[in-house]
Structures are given as structure tokens and as C-alpha cells.
Amino acid sequence: MPELPEVETIRRDLVNHITSKQIDSIRVRLPRMLRGAKAAYQKQLRGRKVQVIDRVGKLIIIELDEESNLLVHLKMTGQLIYKEKDLVLAGGHSYGSDTKQYPNKYTYVTIRFIDGSELYFNDMRTFGYMQLATPDEVVSIKAGFGIEPLTKNFTYPSFDKALGKRTTTIKAVLLNQKLIAGIGNIYADEICFDAKVLPDRRVNTLTASEKKALFNACTSILRLAIKHRGTTFNNYVDSYGKSGSFTSFLKVYGRAGDQCARCRKGIIQKTRVAGRGTHFCSNCQK
DNA sequence: CCTTGTGTTCTCCG
DNA sequence: CCGGAGAACACAAG
């Protein structure tokens, strides 16, 4: 489940791997992974050079020359794996042996560069997608997202403004991409835990100090997760096919029934908030 | 049945 | 009756 830290890890790796590389060809094994016609991708991508790799929320934006843009959304189980020419990639990941190798049976799109290196778009559940976009379309897509954590735009006043006088739960707000970009189910729970706020608290009942704690937690949790190259819970791997190591730092997500690592009194509970599985300590979150 | 990200639809309320 | 907010539902596949 790639969220902001996982997508950012991949983005930074791709910057190192494919910046200024020229696309030789694109192979498509499952056309429904592409928004729009397969032929348009062949036509628009062949010969293009990678200029900038950007990200908004969980969406990767590969900017190419000739005003072409390739967007990639990994949704729940998508992967972007980079492989040098003639290198055999074996990931350190723990699922079936047939998916440790790249490409594998879940590789649905392959972009080949003229130096022989390749980028694989894998997706076990095929919920992800690629999309072509003009520069204008990229601008309007970006405008649809809320404030981007870890940028200078993410200030306490902007965070407080996004929360506004809403009556919904803090978890729903953290998950709402139109308000704050990039947070998904795992980090929403971890942020609430860090801030000692219950995920089902109504936003309009939060005190200023609770909101400040939530704001600070957004920054610190996301930064720390990026430092550890993200969380691998089921499926996520980075562009080398390797797992993220933030998993062992998770305090609540996936820890239902465990003793709380902070207060050592509460037991981590699991309920449903905003339609999603939600984990919290009923003792030290208020 | 469950999982999550996202887009759509429905309902409620002022 | 309109608009916005929020919740509920739908959908993807394993």
C-alpha cells in the first residue's frame, strides 16, 4: 500500500536511475493498466527523454521532453522496478519465489530505454494505472490535491485551515487527498497515535494543542518513514525490489491485541473509522 | 468475507 | 430548492 513515503522513496530512486534517459520502446501486456489507447503510448513515448520526476500525493509524474507527461498511480499493489541492462534482479522480499524476479507475471507494462535498462510497472491486483497528460492537464491534476506535507506550503495555519470547522473525524480528514495529499490508512493511524488523538475524534472538538500535535506528527512520521524507505506490509517494494524498513517502527497499524509500546498499559484496538480498518491505543490516545 | 485508494452517489441540513 | 458536507457505496482482484 504505497502512501507518500513509499511513493517518495520510489520517486527519489527514479530521479537517480532514469533522469535524462531516452525511451526506446514500451511493451504492454495488459492494456487496461493504461488510461487511453495503447497506441497513443507507443506514439507519444518512443524517443522521449526523461526530464523531471515529480510527485503529488501518491501520484508519480514523469515529465518528458516534447511536453509529454506520464503519470503513474500504484494504488494498492503497484510497483515500479528499475533494472540495469543484463542485471538479474532478485528482491529481498518474502512472498512467492515467482515474484522475486523482475520482470515477472505481474509485470504489465515495460518501458525500455535506449541504453538497455528497463522500468517495470507491476501490479498484482491491477488497480493502478498509467496516464498520459499535457502540461495543462498536469497543472489541473495537481490543483485537485490538498496541501503537500514536507513542503514549505505545509504550515500550521494551512493545516488548521484544511481542518476548518469540519464535523467529520480527524481520520477522514487525514485520508482526504483534497485536503492533505499523500496520507493513507497506515500513516493516518500512526499520526493519530503519535499525536495521542483518537482517530474517530471529530475535528471540531480538537483543541489547538491537539491540532498542533497532529500537524507535528504528520511531518515527523512521514519524514521518519521516508528515512527508512517506507513501510512494507503486504506488497510494497522500492525501485530495487526491496522492502521498506519502517514496518518495524509501526506503533499501532497491524498491532491489534499488542500491548501499547508507549504507555505499556493499553492494548491496541482495531475498529472501523471512515470506512477503513483503524488501530489505536484506548489508554493513551484521547 | 476481508484488504485500501479513489471516484461516485446518496442523504441530510441550513 | 440549492449547495455543501459527510457518509455510504462501488469497484478493482486475490
mmCIF file of N, CA and C in Angstrom, chain A residues 7-139:
data_model
loop_
_atom_site.group_PDB
_atom_site.id
_atom_site.type_symbol
_atom_site.label_atom_id
_atom_site.label_comp_id
_atom_site.label_asym_id
_atom_site.label_seq_id
_atom_site.Cartn_x
_atom_site.Cartn_y
_atom_site.Cartn_z
ATOM 1 N N VAL A 7 5.914 6.236 -2.099
ATOM 2 C CA VAL A 7 5.956 6.827 -3.437
ATOM 3 C C VAL A 7 7.143 7.789 -3.547
ATOM 4 N N GLU A 8 7.423 8.525 -2.472
ATOM 5 C CA GLU A 8 8.558 9.448 -2.481
ATOM 6 C C GLU A 8 9.885 8.682 -2.568
ATOM 7 N N THR A 9 9.963 7.543 -1.890
ATOM 8 C CA THR A 9 11.172 6.710 -1.981
ATOM 9 C C THR A 9 11.407 6.273 -3.427
ATOM 10 N N ILE A 10 10.337 5.822 -4.065
ATOM 11 C CA ILE A 10 10.441 5.398 -5.463
ATOM 12 C C ILE A 10 10.820 6.578 -6.353
ATOM 13 N N ARG A 11 10.172 7.724 -6.106
ATOM 14 C CA ARG A 11 10.464 8.905 -6.926
ATOM 15 C C ARG A 11 11.939 9.285 -6.852
ATOM 16 N N ARG A 12 12.489 9.309 -5.629
ATOM 17 C CA ARG A 12 13.899 9.694 -5.478
ATOM 18 C C ARG A 12 14.818 8.696 -6.165
ATOM 19 N N ASP A 13 14.479 7.419 -6.080
ATOM 20 C CA ASP A 13 15.282 6.409 -6.777
ATOM 21 C C ASP A 13 15.216 6.612 -8.288
ATOM 22 N N LEU A 14 14.013 6.882 -8.778
ATOM 23 C CA LEU A 14 13.858 7.056 -10.224
ATOM 24 C C LEU A 14 14.628 8.272 -10.716
ATOM 25 N N VAL A 15 14.675 9.328 -9.914
ATOM 26 C CA VAL A 15 15.463 10.505 -10.287
ATOM 27 C C VAL A 15 16.904 10.076 -10.568
ATOM 28 N N ASN A 16 17.447 9.243 -9.676
ATOM 29 C CA ASN A 16 18.826 8.787 -9.860
ATOM 30 C C ASN A 16 18.984 7.854 -11.054
ATOM 31 N N HIS A 17 17.973 7.037 -11.301
ATOM 32 C CA HIS A 17 18.119 5.995 -12.326
ATOM 33 C C HIS A 17 17.823 6.452 -13.735
ATOM 34 N N ILE A 18 16.746 7.209 -13.924
ATOM 35 C CA ILE A 18 16.266 7.385 -15.304
ATOM 36 C C ILE A 18 16.268 8.828 -15.799
ATOM 37 N N THR A 19 16.734 9.782 -14.969
ATOM 38 C CA THR A 19 16.780 11.165 -15.446
ATOM 39 C C THR A 19 17.659 11.259 -16.683
ATOM 40 N N SER A 20 17.162 11.943 -17.681
ATOM 41 C CA SER A 20 17.811 12.178 -18.992
ATOM 42 C C SER A 20 17.932 10.939 -19.868
ATOM 43 N N LYS A 21 17.351 9.825 -19.433
ATOM 44 C CA LYS A 21 17.350 8.645 -20.320
ATOM 45 C C LYS A 21 16.278 8.789 -21.396
ATOM 46 N N GLN A 22 16.569 8.165 -22.549
ATOM 47 C CA GLN A 22 15.647 8.243 -23.679
ATOM 48 C C GLN A 22 14.894 6.928 -23.822
ATOM 49 N N ILE A 23 13.596 7.035 -24.026
ATOM 50 C CA ILE A 23 12.756 5.829 -24.143
ATOM 51 C C ILE A 23 12.912 5.219 -25.530
ATOM 52 N N ASP A 24 13.176 3.903 -25.513
ATOM 53 C CA ASP A 24 13.297 3.161 -26.764
ATOM 54 C C ASP A 24 11.951 2.580 -27.170
ATOM 55 N N SER A 25 11.284 1.933 -26.203
ATOM 56 C CA SER A 25 10.016 1.288 -26.546
ATOM 57 C C SER A 25 9.192 1.053 -25.295
ATOM 58 N N ILE A 26 7.924 0.779 -25.482
ATOM 59 C CA ILE A 26 7.036 0.441 -24.361
ATOM 60 C C ILE A 26 6.283 -0.833 -24.731
ATOM 61 N N ARG A 27 6.324 -1.798 -23.831
ATOM 62 C CA ARG A 27 5.608 -3.071 -24.044
ATOM 63 C C ARG A 27 4.447 -3.131 -23.057
ATOM 64 N N VAL A 28 3.289 -3.496 -23.596
ATOM 65 C CA VAL A 28 2.076 -3.507 -22.776
ATOM 66 C C VAL A 28 1.449 -4.897 -22.814
ATOM 67 N N ARG A 29 1.445 -5.556 -21.675
ATOM 68 C CA ARG A 29 0.853 -6.896 -21.612
ATOM 69 C C ARG A 29 -0.608 -6.848 -21.195
ATOM 70 N N LEU A 30 -0.998 -5.760 -20.525
ATOM 71 C CA LEU A 30 -2.387 -5.638 -20.058
ATOM 72 C C LEU A 30 -2.849 -4.205 -20.322
ATOM 73 N N PRO A 31 -3.474 -3.991 -21.480
ATOM 74 C CA PRO A 31 -3.819 -2.626 -21.903
ATOM 75 C C PRO A 31 -4.699 -1.873 -20.917
ATOM 76 N N ARG A 32 -5.499 -2.576 -20.091
ATOM 77 C CA ARG A 32 -6.367 -1.823 -19.169
ATOM 78 C C ARG A 32 -5.607 -1.163 -18.024
ATOM 79 N N MET A 33 -4.283 -1.429 -17.934
ATOM 80 C CA MET A 33 -3.477 -0.669 -16.967
ATOM 81 C C MET A 33 -3.233 0.756 -17.467
ATOM 82 N N LEU A 34 -3.507 0.987 -18.744
ATOM 83 C CA LEU A 34 -3.289 2.303 -19.343
ATOM 84 C C LEU A 34 -4.615 3.030 -19.498
ATOM 85 N N ARG A 35 -4.678 4.263 -19.025
ATOM 86 C CA ARG A 35 -5.839 5.097 -19.332
ATOM 87 C C ARG A 35 -5.625 5.606 -20.744
ATOM 88 N N GLY A 36 -6.590 5.378 -21.612
ATOM 89 C CA GLY A 36 -6.430 5.760 -23.012
ATOM 90 C C GLY A 36 -5.868 4.606 -23.829
ATOM 91 N N ALA A 37 -5.723 4.852 -25.116
ATOM 92 C CA ALA A 37 -5.356 3.789 -26.048
ATOM 93 C C ALA A 37 -3.863 3.456 -25.983
ATOM 94 N N LYS A 38 -3.571 2.172 -26.064
ATOM 95 C CA LYS A 38 -2.194 1.681 -26.063
ATOM 96 C C LYS A 38 -1.359 2.331 -27.165
ATOM 97 N N ALA A 39 -1.962 2.496 -28.321
ATOM 98 C CA ALA A 39 -1.227 3.067 -29.461
ATOM 99 C C ALA A 39 -0.735 4.486 -29.167
ATOM 100 N N ALA A 40 -1.518 5.226 -28.388
ATOM 101 C CA ALA A 40 -1.124 6.600 -28.042
ATOM 102 C C ALA A 40 0.160 6.600 -27.219
ATOM 103 N N TYR A 41 0.329 5.578 -26.370
ATOM 104 C CA TYR A 41 1.538 5.475 -25.541
ATOM 105 C C TYR A 41 2.752 5.170 -26.411
ATOM 106 N N GLN A 42 2.580 4.238 -27.350
ATOM 107 C CA GLN A 42 3.679 3.906 -28.261
ATOM 108 C C GLN A 42 4.114 5.175 -29.010
ATOM 109 N N LYS A 43 3.129 5.879 -29.505
ATOM 110 C CA LYS A 43 3.397 7.049 -30.337
ATOM 111 C C LYS A 43 4.025 8.184 -29.520
ATOM 112 N N GLN A 44 3.475 8.446 -28.336
ATOM 113 C CA GLN A 44 3.922 9.607 -27.556
ATOM 114 C C GLN A 44 5.200 9.377 -26.770
ATOM 115 N N LEU A 45 5.495 8.120 -26.414
ATOM 116 C CA LEU A 45 6.634 7.878 -25.521
ATOM 117 C C LEU A 45 7.926 7.523 -26.262
ATOM 118 N N ARG A 46 7.819 6.910 -27.401
ATOM 119 C CA ARG A 46 9.017 6.494 -28.133
ATOM 120 C C ARG A 46 9.910 7.682 -28.463
ATOM 121 N N GLY A 47 11.168 7.585 -28.058
ATOM 122 C CA GLY A 47 12.123 8.653 -28.359
ATOM 123 C C GLY A 47 12.144 9.799 -27.357
ATOM 124 N N ARG A 48 11.190 9.811 -26.394
ATOM 125 C CA ARG A 48 11.134 10.890 -25.404
ATOM 126 C C ARG A 48 12.245 10.724 -24.371
ATOM 127 N N LYS A 49 12.675 11.872 -23.846
ATOM 128 C CA LYS A 49 13.703 11.872 -22.801
ATOM 129 C C LYS A 49 13.104 12.278 -21.463
ATOM 130 N N VAL A 50 13.530 11.584 -20.411
ATOM 131 C CA VAL A 50 13.036 11.892 -19.068
ATOM 132 C C VAL A 50 13.712 13.165 -18.571
ATOM 133 N N GLN A 51 12.898 14.135 -18.151
ATOM 134 C CA GLN A 51 13.482 15.394 -17.680
ATOM 135 C C GLN A 51 13.361 15.571 -16.173
ATOM 136 N N VAL A 52 12.153 15.417 -15.669
ATOM 137 C CA VAL A 52 11.907 15.646 -14.238
ATOM 138 C C VAL A 52 10.985 14.548 -13.728
ATOM 139 N N ILE A 53 11.206 14.113 -12.506
ATOM 140 C CA ILE A 53 10.262 13.177 -11.893
ATOM 141 C C ILE A 53 9.698 13.831 -10.652
ATOM 142 N N ASP A 54 8.395 14.027 -10.699
ATOM 143 C CA ASP A 54 7.696 14.788 -9.674
ATOM 144 C C ASP A 54 6.705 13.859 -8.984
ATOM 145 N N ARG A 55 6.084 14.376 -7.940
ATOM 146 C CA ARG A 55 5.077 13.601 -7.212
ATOM 147 C C ARG A 55 4.070 14.560 -6.612
ATOM 148 N N VAL A 56 2.806 14.190 -6.682
ATOM 149 C CA VAL A 56 1.806 14.916 -5.912
ATOM 150 C C VAL A 56 0.974 13.857 -5.198
ATOM 151 N N GLY A 57 0.913 13.959 -3.885
ATOM 152 C CA GLY A 57 0.246 12.907 -3.114
ATOM 153 C C GLY A 57 0.883 11.567 -3.420
ATOM 154 N N LYS A 58 0.070 10.623 -3.842
ATOM 155 C CA LYS A 58 0.581 9.280 -4.159
ATOM 156 C C LYS A 58 0.785 9.093 -5.656
ATOM 157 N N LEU A 59 0.705 10.175 -6.417
ATOM 158 C CA LEU A 59 0.810 10.098 -7.876
ATOM 159 C C LEU A 59 2.206 10.509 -8.344
ATOM 160 N N ILE A 60 2.834 9.638 -9.157
ATOM 161 C CA ILE A 60 4.143 9.949 -9.719
ATOM 162 C C ILE A 60 3.953 10.600 -11.085
ATOM 163 N N ILE A 61 4.706 11.672 -11.326
ATOM 164 C CA ILE A 61 4.606 12.398 -12.592
ATOM 165 C C ILE A 61 5.969 12.381 -13.260
ATOM 166 N N ILE A 62 6.071 11.677 -14.376
ATOM 167 C CA ILE A 62 7.324 11.622 -15.127
ATOM 168 C C ILE A 62 7.212 12.622 -16.272
ATOM 169 N N GLU A 63 7.985 13.708 -16.144
ATOM 170 C CA GLU A 63 7.951 14.745 -17.174
ATOM 171 C C GLU A 63 8.981 14.429 -18.238
ATOM 172 N N LEU A 64 8.531 14.440 -19.487
ATOM 173 C CA LEU A 64 9.388 14.113 -20.623
ATOM 174 C C LEU A 64 9.540 15.338 -21.514
ATOM 175 N N ASP A 65 10.427 15.255 -22.485
ATOM 176 C CA ASP A 65 10.536 16.369 -23.429
ATOM 177 C C ASP A 65 9.306 16.361 -24.357
ATOM 178 N N GLU A 66 9.227 17.337 -25.231
ATOM 179 C CA GLU A 66 8.096 17.478 -26.160
ATOM 180 C C GLU A 66 6.759 17.614 -25.420
ATOM 181 N N GLU A 67 6.820 18.146 -24.173
ATOM 182 C CA GLU A 67 5.610 18.411 -23.398
ATOM 183 C C GLU A 67 4.766 17.172 -23.122
ATOM 184 N N SER A 68 5.448 16.028 -23.031
ATOM 185 C CA SER A 68 4.733 14.797 -22.675
ATOM 186 C C SER A 68 4.919 14.516 -21.195
ATOM 187 N N ASN A 69 3.886 13.978 -20.579
ATOM 188 C CA ASN A 69 3.949 13.595 -19.168
ATOM 189 C C ASN A 69 3.336 12.215 -18.999
ATOM 190 N N LEU A 70 4.025 11.381 -18.239
ATOM 191 C CA LEU A 70 3.495 10.052 -17.938
ATOM 192 C C LEU A 70 3.212 9.987 -16.437
ATOM 193 N N LEU A 71 1.949 9.777 -16.112
ATOM 194 C CA LEU A 71 1.545 9.682 -14.704
ATOM 195 C C LEU A 71 1.429 8.213 -14.323
ATOM 196 N N VAL A 72 1.838 7.895 -13.106
ATOM 197 C CA VAL A 72 1.731 6.518 -12.622
ATOM 198 C C VAL A 72 1.109 6.534 -11.236
ATOM 199 N N HIS A 73 -0.009 5.822 -11.086
ATOM 200 C CA HIS A 73 -0.598 5.638 -9.749
ATOM 201 C C HIS A 73 -0.504 4.152 -9.397
ATOM 202 N N LEU A 74 0.072 3.873 -8.234
ATOM 203 C CA LEU A 74 0.314 2.480 -7.836
ATOM 204 C C LEU A 74 -0.850 1.883 -7.044
ATOM 205 N N LYS A 75 -1.805 2.739 -6.641
ATOM 206 C CA LYS A 75 -2.955 2.263 -5.850
ATOM 207 C C LYS A 75 -2.490 1.315 -4.751
ATOM 208 N N MET A 76 -3.021 0.095 -4.678
ATOM 209 C CA MET A 76 -2.715 -0.752 -3.523
ATOM 210 C C MET A 76 -1.486 -1.629 -3.692
ATOM 211 N N THR A 77 -1.303 -2.184 -4.881
ATOM 212 C CA THR A 77 -0.250 -3.196 -5.027
ATOM 213 C C THR A 77 0.677 -2.924 -6.213
ATOM 214 N N GLY A 78 0.674 -1.701 -6.719
ATOM 215 C CA GLY A 78 1.546 -1.388 -7.849
ATOM 216 C C GLY A 78 3.014 -1.274 -7.435
ATOM 217 N N GLN A 79 3.888 -1.580 -8.358
ATOM 218 C CA GLN A 79 5.331 -1.451 -8.131
ATOM 219 C C GLN A 79 5.976 -0.841 -9.373
ATOM 220 N N LEU A 80 7.013 -0.047 -9.162
ATOM 221 C CA LEU A 80 7.838 0.433 -10.283
ATOM 222 C C LEU A 80 9.250 -0.046 -10.001
ATOM 223 N N ILE A 81 9.748 -0.940 -10.828
ATOM 224 C CA ILE A 81 11.044 -1.562 -10.595
ATOM 225 C C ILE A 81 11.984 -1.188 -11.736
ATOM 226 N N TYR A 82 13.159 -0.727 -11.362
ATOM 227 C CA TYR A 82 14.161 -0.346 -12.368
ATOM 228 C C TYR A 82 15.230 -1.421 -12.453
ATOM 229 N N LYS A 83 15.628 -1.743 -13.680
ATOM 230 C CA LYS A 83 16.674 -2.753 -13.857
ATOM 231 C C LYS A 83 17.684 -2.304 -14.907
ATOM 232 N N GLU A 84 18.955 -2.321 -14.526
ATOM 233 C CA GLU A 84 20.025 -2.036 -15.482
ATOM 234 C C GLU A 84 20.077 -3.135 -16.538
ATOM 235 N N LYS A 85 20.663 -2.824 -17.668
ATOM 236 C CA LYS A 85 20.822 -3.821 -18.716
ATOM 237 C C LYS A 85 21.580 -5.042 -18.186
ATOM 238 N N ASP A 86 21.064 -6.228 -18.487
ATOM 239 C CA ASP A 86 21.725 -7.506 -18.193
ATOM 240 C C ASP A 86 21.879 -7.809 -16.703
ATOM 241 N N LEU A 87 21.227 -7.009 -15.852
ATOM 242 C CA LEU A 87 21.297 -7.297 -14.419
ATOM 243 C C LEU A 87 20.129 -8.206 -14.061
ATOM 244 N N VAL A 88 20.382 -9.217 -13.240
ATOM 245 C CA VAL A 88 19.297 -10.062 -12.753
ATOM 246 C C VAL A 88 18.888 -9.529 -11.388
ATOM 247 N N LEU A 89 17.624 -9.121 -11.265
ATOM 248 C CA LEU A 89 17.149 -8.522 -10.017
ATOM 249 C C LEU A 89 16.440 -9.559 -9.171
ATOM 250 N N ALA A 90 16.940 -9.775 -7.985
ATOM 251 C CA ALA A 90 16.244 -10.639 -7.036
ATOM 252 C C ALA A 90 16.002 -9.830 -5.778
ATOM 253 N N GLY A 91 14.737 -9.553 -5.492
ATOM 254 C CA GLY A 91 14.394 -8.702 -4.357
ATOM 255 C C GLY A 91 14.580 -9.417 -3.037
ATOM 256 N N GLY A 92 14.670 -8.645 -1.961
ATOM 257 C CA GLY A 92 14.779 -9.224 -0.629
ATOM 258 C C GLY A 92 13.409 -9.491 -0.035
ATOM 259 N N HIS A 93 12.398 -9.541 -0.846
ATOM 260 C CA HIS A 93 11.033 -9.611 -0.352
ATOM 261 C C HIS A 93 10.625 -11.048 -0.092
ATOM 262 N N SER A 94 9.560 -11.191 0.735
ATOM 263 C CA SER A 94 9.284 -12.513 1.280
ATOM 264 C C SER A 94 8.165 -13.303 0.596
ATOM 265 N N TYR A 95 7.484 -12.722 -0.373
ATOM 266 C CA TYR A 95 6.418 -13.535 -0.956
ATOM 267 C C TYR A 95 6.945 -14.479 -2.034
ATOM 268 N N GLY A 96 5.995 -15.158 -2.723
ATOM 269 C CA GLY A 96 6.350 -16.277 -3.601
ATOM 270 C C GLY A 96 7.555 -16.057 -4.500
ATOM 271 N N SER A 97 8.261 -17.101 -4.732
ATOM 272 C CA SER A 97 9.517 -17.006 -5.475
ATOM 273 C C SER A 97 9.322 -16.465 -6.889
ATOM 274 N N ASP A 98 8.133 -16.716 -7.454
ATOM 275 C CA ASP A 98 7.897 -16.273 -8.826
ATOM 276 C C ASP A 98 7.806 -14.762 -8.934
ATOM 277 N N THR A 99 7.629 -14.060 -7.810
ATOM 278 C CA THR A 99 7.556 -12.606 -7.899
ATOM 279 C C THR A 99 8.806 -11.922 -7.347
ATOM 280 N N LYS A 100 9.801 -12.684 -6.991
ATOM 281 C CA LYS A 100 11.054 -12.066 -6.559
ATOM 282 C C LYS A 100 11.879 -11.613 -7.762
ATOM 283 N N GLN A 101 11.623 -12.229 -8.894
ATOM 284 C CA GLN A 101 12.368 -11.887 -10.092
ATOM 285 C C GLN A 101 11.628 -10.799 -10.866
ATOM 286 N N TYR A 102 12.383 -9.974 -11.554
ATOM 287 C CA TYR A 102 11.780 -8.934 -12.382
ATOM 288 C C TYR A 102 12.385 -8.992 -13.769
ATOM 289 N N PRO A 103 11.548 -8.960 -14.809
ATOM 290 C CA PRO A 103 10.087 -8.899 -14.763
ATOM 291 C C PRO A 103 9.479 -10.229 -14.308
ATOM 292 N N ASN A 104 8.201 -10.196 -13.923
ATOM 293 C CA ASN A 104 7.517 -11.419 -13.512
ATOM 294 C C ASN A 104 6.081 -11.407 -14.041
ATOM 295 N N LYS A 105 5.279 -12.330 -13.554
ATOM 296 C CA LYS A 105 3.927 -12.466 -14.132
ATOM 297 C C LYS A 105 3.026 -11.263 -13.836
ATOM 298 N N TYR A 106 3.430 -10.401 -12.899
ATOM 299 C CA TYR A 106 2.640 -9.197 -12.625
ATOM 300 C C TYR A 106 3.196 -7.964 -13.325
ATOM 301 N N THR A 107 4.215 -8.151 -14.165
ATOM 302 C CA THR A 107 4.747 -7.035 -14.955
ATOM 303 C C THR A 107 3.836 -6.818 -16.146
ATOM 304 N N TYR A 108 3.064 -5.713 -16.101
ATOM 305 C CA TYR A 108 2.080 -5.488 -17.158
ATOM 306 C C TYR A 108 2.515 -4.431 -18.162
ATOM 307 N N VAL A 109 3.449 -3.562 -17.755
ATOM 308 C CA VAL A 109 3.991 -2.582 -18.696
ATOM 309 C C VAL A 109 5.506 -2.522 -18.487
ATOM 310 N N THR A 110 6.252 -2.526 -19.581
ATOM 311 C CA THR A 110 7.705 -2.372 -19.513
ATOM 312 C C THR A 110 8.121 -1.205 -20.389
ATOM 313 N N ILE A 111 8.867 -0.275 -19.780
ATOM 314 C CA ILE A 111 9.446 0.820 -20.565
ATOM 315 C C ILE A 111 10.924 0.525 -20.724
ATOM 316 N N ARG A 112 11.374 0.438 -21.961
ATOM 317 C CA ARG A 112 12.778 0.141 -22.235
ATOM 318 C C ARG A 112 13.475 1.412 -22.696
ATOM 319 N N PHE A 113 14.654 1.691 -22.111
ATOM 320 C CA PHE A 113 15.429 2.862 -22.508
ATOM 321 C C PHE A 113 16.493 2.448 -23.517
ATOM 322 N N ILE A 114 17.036 3.440 -24.232
ATOM 323 C CA ILE A 114 17.961 3.101 -25.325
ATOM 324 C C ILE A 114 19.257 2.482 -24.816
ATOM 325 N N ASP A 115 19.600 2.686 -23.548
ATOM 326 C CA ASP A 115 20.813 2.049 -23.014
ATOM 327 C C ASP A 115 20.552 0.612 -22.558
ATOM 328 N N GLY A 116 19.324 0.119 -22.779
ATOM 329 C CA GLY A 116 19.021 -1.274 -22.437
ATOM 330 C C GLY A 116 18.443 -1.459 -21.043
ATOM 331 N N SER A 117 18.427 -0.395 -20.241
ATOM 332 C CA SER A 117 17.799 -0.502 -18.920
ATOM 333 C C SER A 117 16.282 -0.489 -19.088
ATOM 334 N N GLU A 118 15.577 -0.994 -18.052
ATOM 335 C CA GLU A 118 14.130 -1.124 -18.164
ATOM 336 C C GLU A 118 13.429 -0.707 -16.884
ATOM 337 N N LEU A 119 12.205 -0.205 -17.036
ATOM 338 C CA LEU A 119 11.343 0.142 -15.910
ATOM 339 C C LEU A 119 10.096 -0.725 -16.010
ATOM 340 N N TYR A 120 9.835 -1.485 -14.922
ATOM 341 C CA TYR A 120 8.692 -2.401 -14.925
ATOM 342 C C TYR A 120 7.571 -1.853 -14.070
ATOM 343 N N PHE A 121 6.383 -1.852 -14.623
ATOM 344 C CA PHE A 121 5.180 -1.497 -13.868
ATOM 345 C C PHE A 121 4.461 -2.803 -13.546
ATOM 346 N N ASN A 122 4.573 -3.230 -12.296
ATOM 347 C CA ASN A 122 3.954 -4.474 -11.833
ATOM 348 C C ASN A 122 2.734 -4.130 -11.001
ATOM 349 N N ASP A 123 1.725 -4.982 -11.026
ATOM 350 C CA ASP A 123 0.569 -4.739 -10.163
ATOM 351 C C ASP A 123 -0.271 -6.003 -10.007
ATOM 352 N N MET A 124 -0.105 -6.652 -8.874
ATOM 353 C CA MET A 124 -0.802 -7.910 -8.619
ATOM 354 C C MET A 124 -2.316 -7.765 -8.763
ATOM 355 N N ARG A 125 -2.871 -6.709 -8.180
ATOM 356 C CA ARG A 125 -4.332 -6.558 -8.206
ATOM 357 C C ARG A 125 -4.835 -5.685 -9.355
ATOM 358 N N THR A 126 -3.907 -5.123 -10.101
ATOM 359 C CA THR A 126 -4.218 -4.317 -11.297
ATOM 360 C C THR A 126 -5.175 -3.142 -11.019
ATOM 361 N N PHE A 127 -5.044 -2.557 -9.824
ATOM 362 C CA PHE A 127 -5.855 -1.367 -9.555
ATOM 363 C C PHE A 127 -5.137 -0.092 -10.010
ATOM 364 N N GLY A 128 -3.854 -0.151 -10.157
ATOM 365 C CA GLY A 128 -3.067 1.020 -10.548
ATOM 366 C C GLY A 128 -3.274 1.369 -12.016
ATOM 367 N N TYR A 129 -2.667 2.486 -12.418
ATOM 368 C CA TYR A 129 -2.809 2.886 -13.823
ATOM 369 C C TYR A 129 -1.667 3.791 -14.243
ATOM 370 N N MET A 130 -1.488 3.866 -15.568
ATOM 371 C CA MET A 130 -0.641 4.882 -16.175
ATOM 372 C C MET A 130 -1.557 5.807 -16.978
ATOM 373 N N GLN A 131 -1.108 7.050 -17.148
ATOM 374 C CA GLN A 131 -1.924 8.023 -17.869
ATOM 375 C C GLN A 131 -1.002 9.015 -18.551
ATOM 376 N N LEU A 132 -1.325 9.386 -19.773
ATOM 377 C CA LEU A 132 -0.596 10.445 -20.469
ATOM 378 C C LEU A 132 -1.287 11.772 -20.172
ATOM 379 N N ALA A 133 -0.492 12.839 -20.081
ATOM 380 C CA ALA A 133 -1.103 14.138 -19.788
ATOM 381 C C ALA A 133 -0.298 15.257 -20.432
ATOM 382 N N THR A 134 -1.002 16.312 -20.823
ATOM 383 C CA THR A 134 -0.354 17.531 -21.301
ATOM 384 C C THR A 134 0.076 18.342 -20.071
ATOM 385 N N PRO A 135 0.963 19.318 -20.262
ATOM 386 C CA PRO A 135 1.351 20.167 -19.135
ATOM 387 C C PRO A 135 0.146 20.836 -18.464
ATOM 388 N N ASP A 136 -0.827 21.278 -19.259
ATOM 389 C CA ASP A 136 -2.032 21.893 -18.683
ATOM 390 C C ASP A 136 -2.813 20.911 -17.826
ATOM 391 N N GLU A 137 -2.895 19.680 -18.317
ATOM 392 C CA GLU A 137 -3.614 18.658 -17.550
ATOM 393 C C GLU A 137 -2.901 18.360 -16.233
ATOM 394 N N VAL A 138 -1.563 18.349 -16.267
ATOM 395 C CA VAL A 138 -0.796 18.124 -15.042
ATOM 396 C C VAL A 138 -1.095 19.238 -14.032
ATOM 397 N N VAL A 139 -1.151 20.467 -14.515
ATOM 398 C CA VAL A 139 -1.448 21.595 -13.622
ATOM 399 C C VAL A 139 -2.809 21.409 -12.956
#
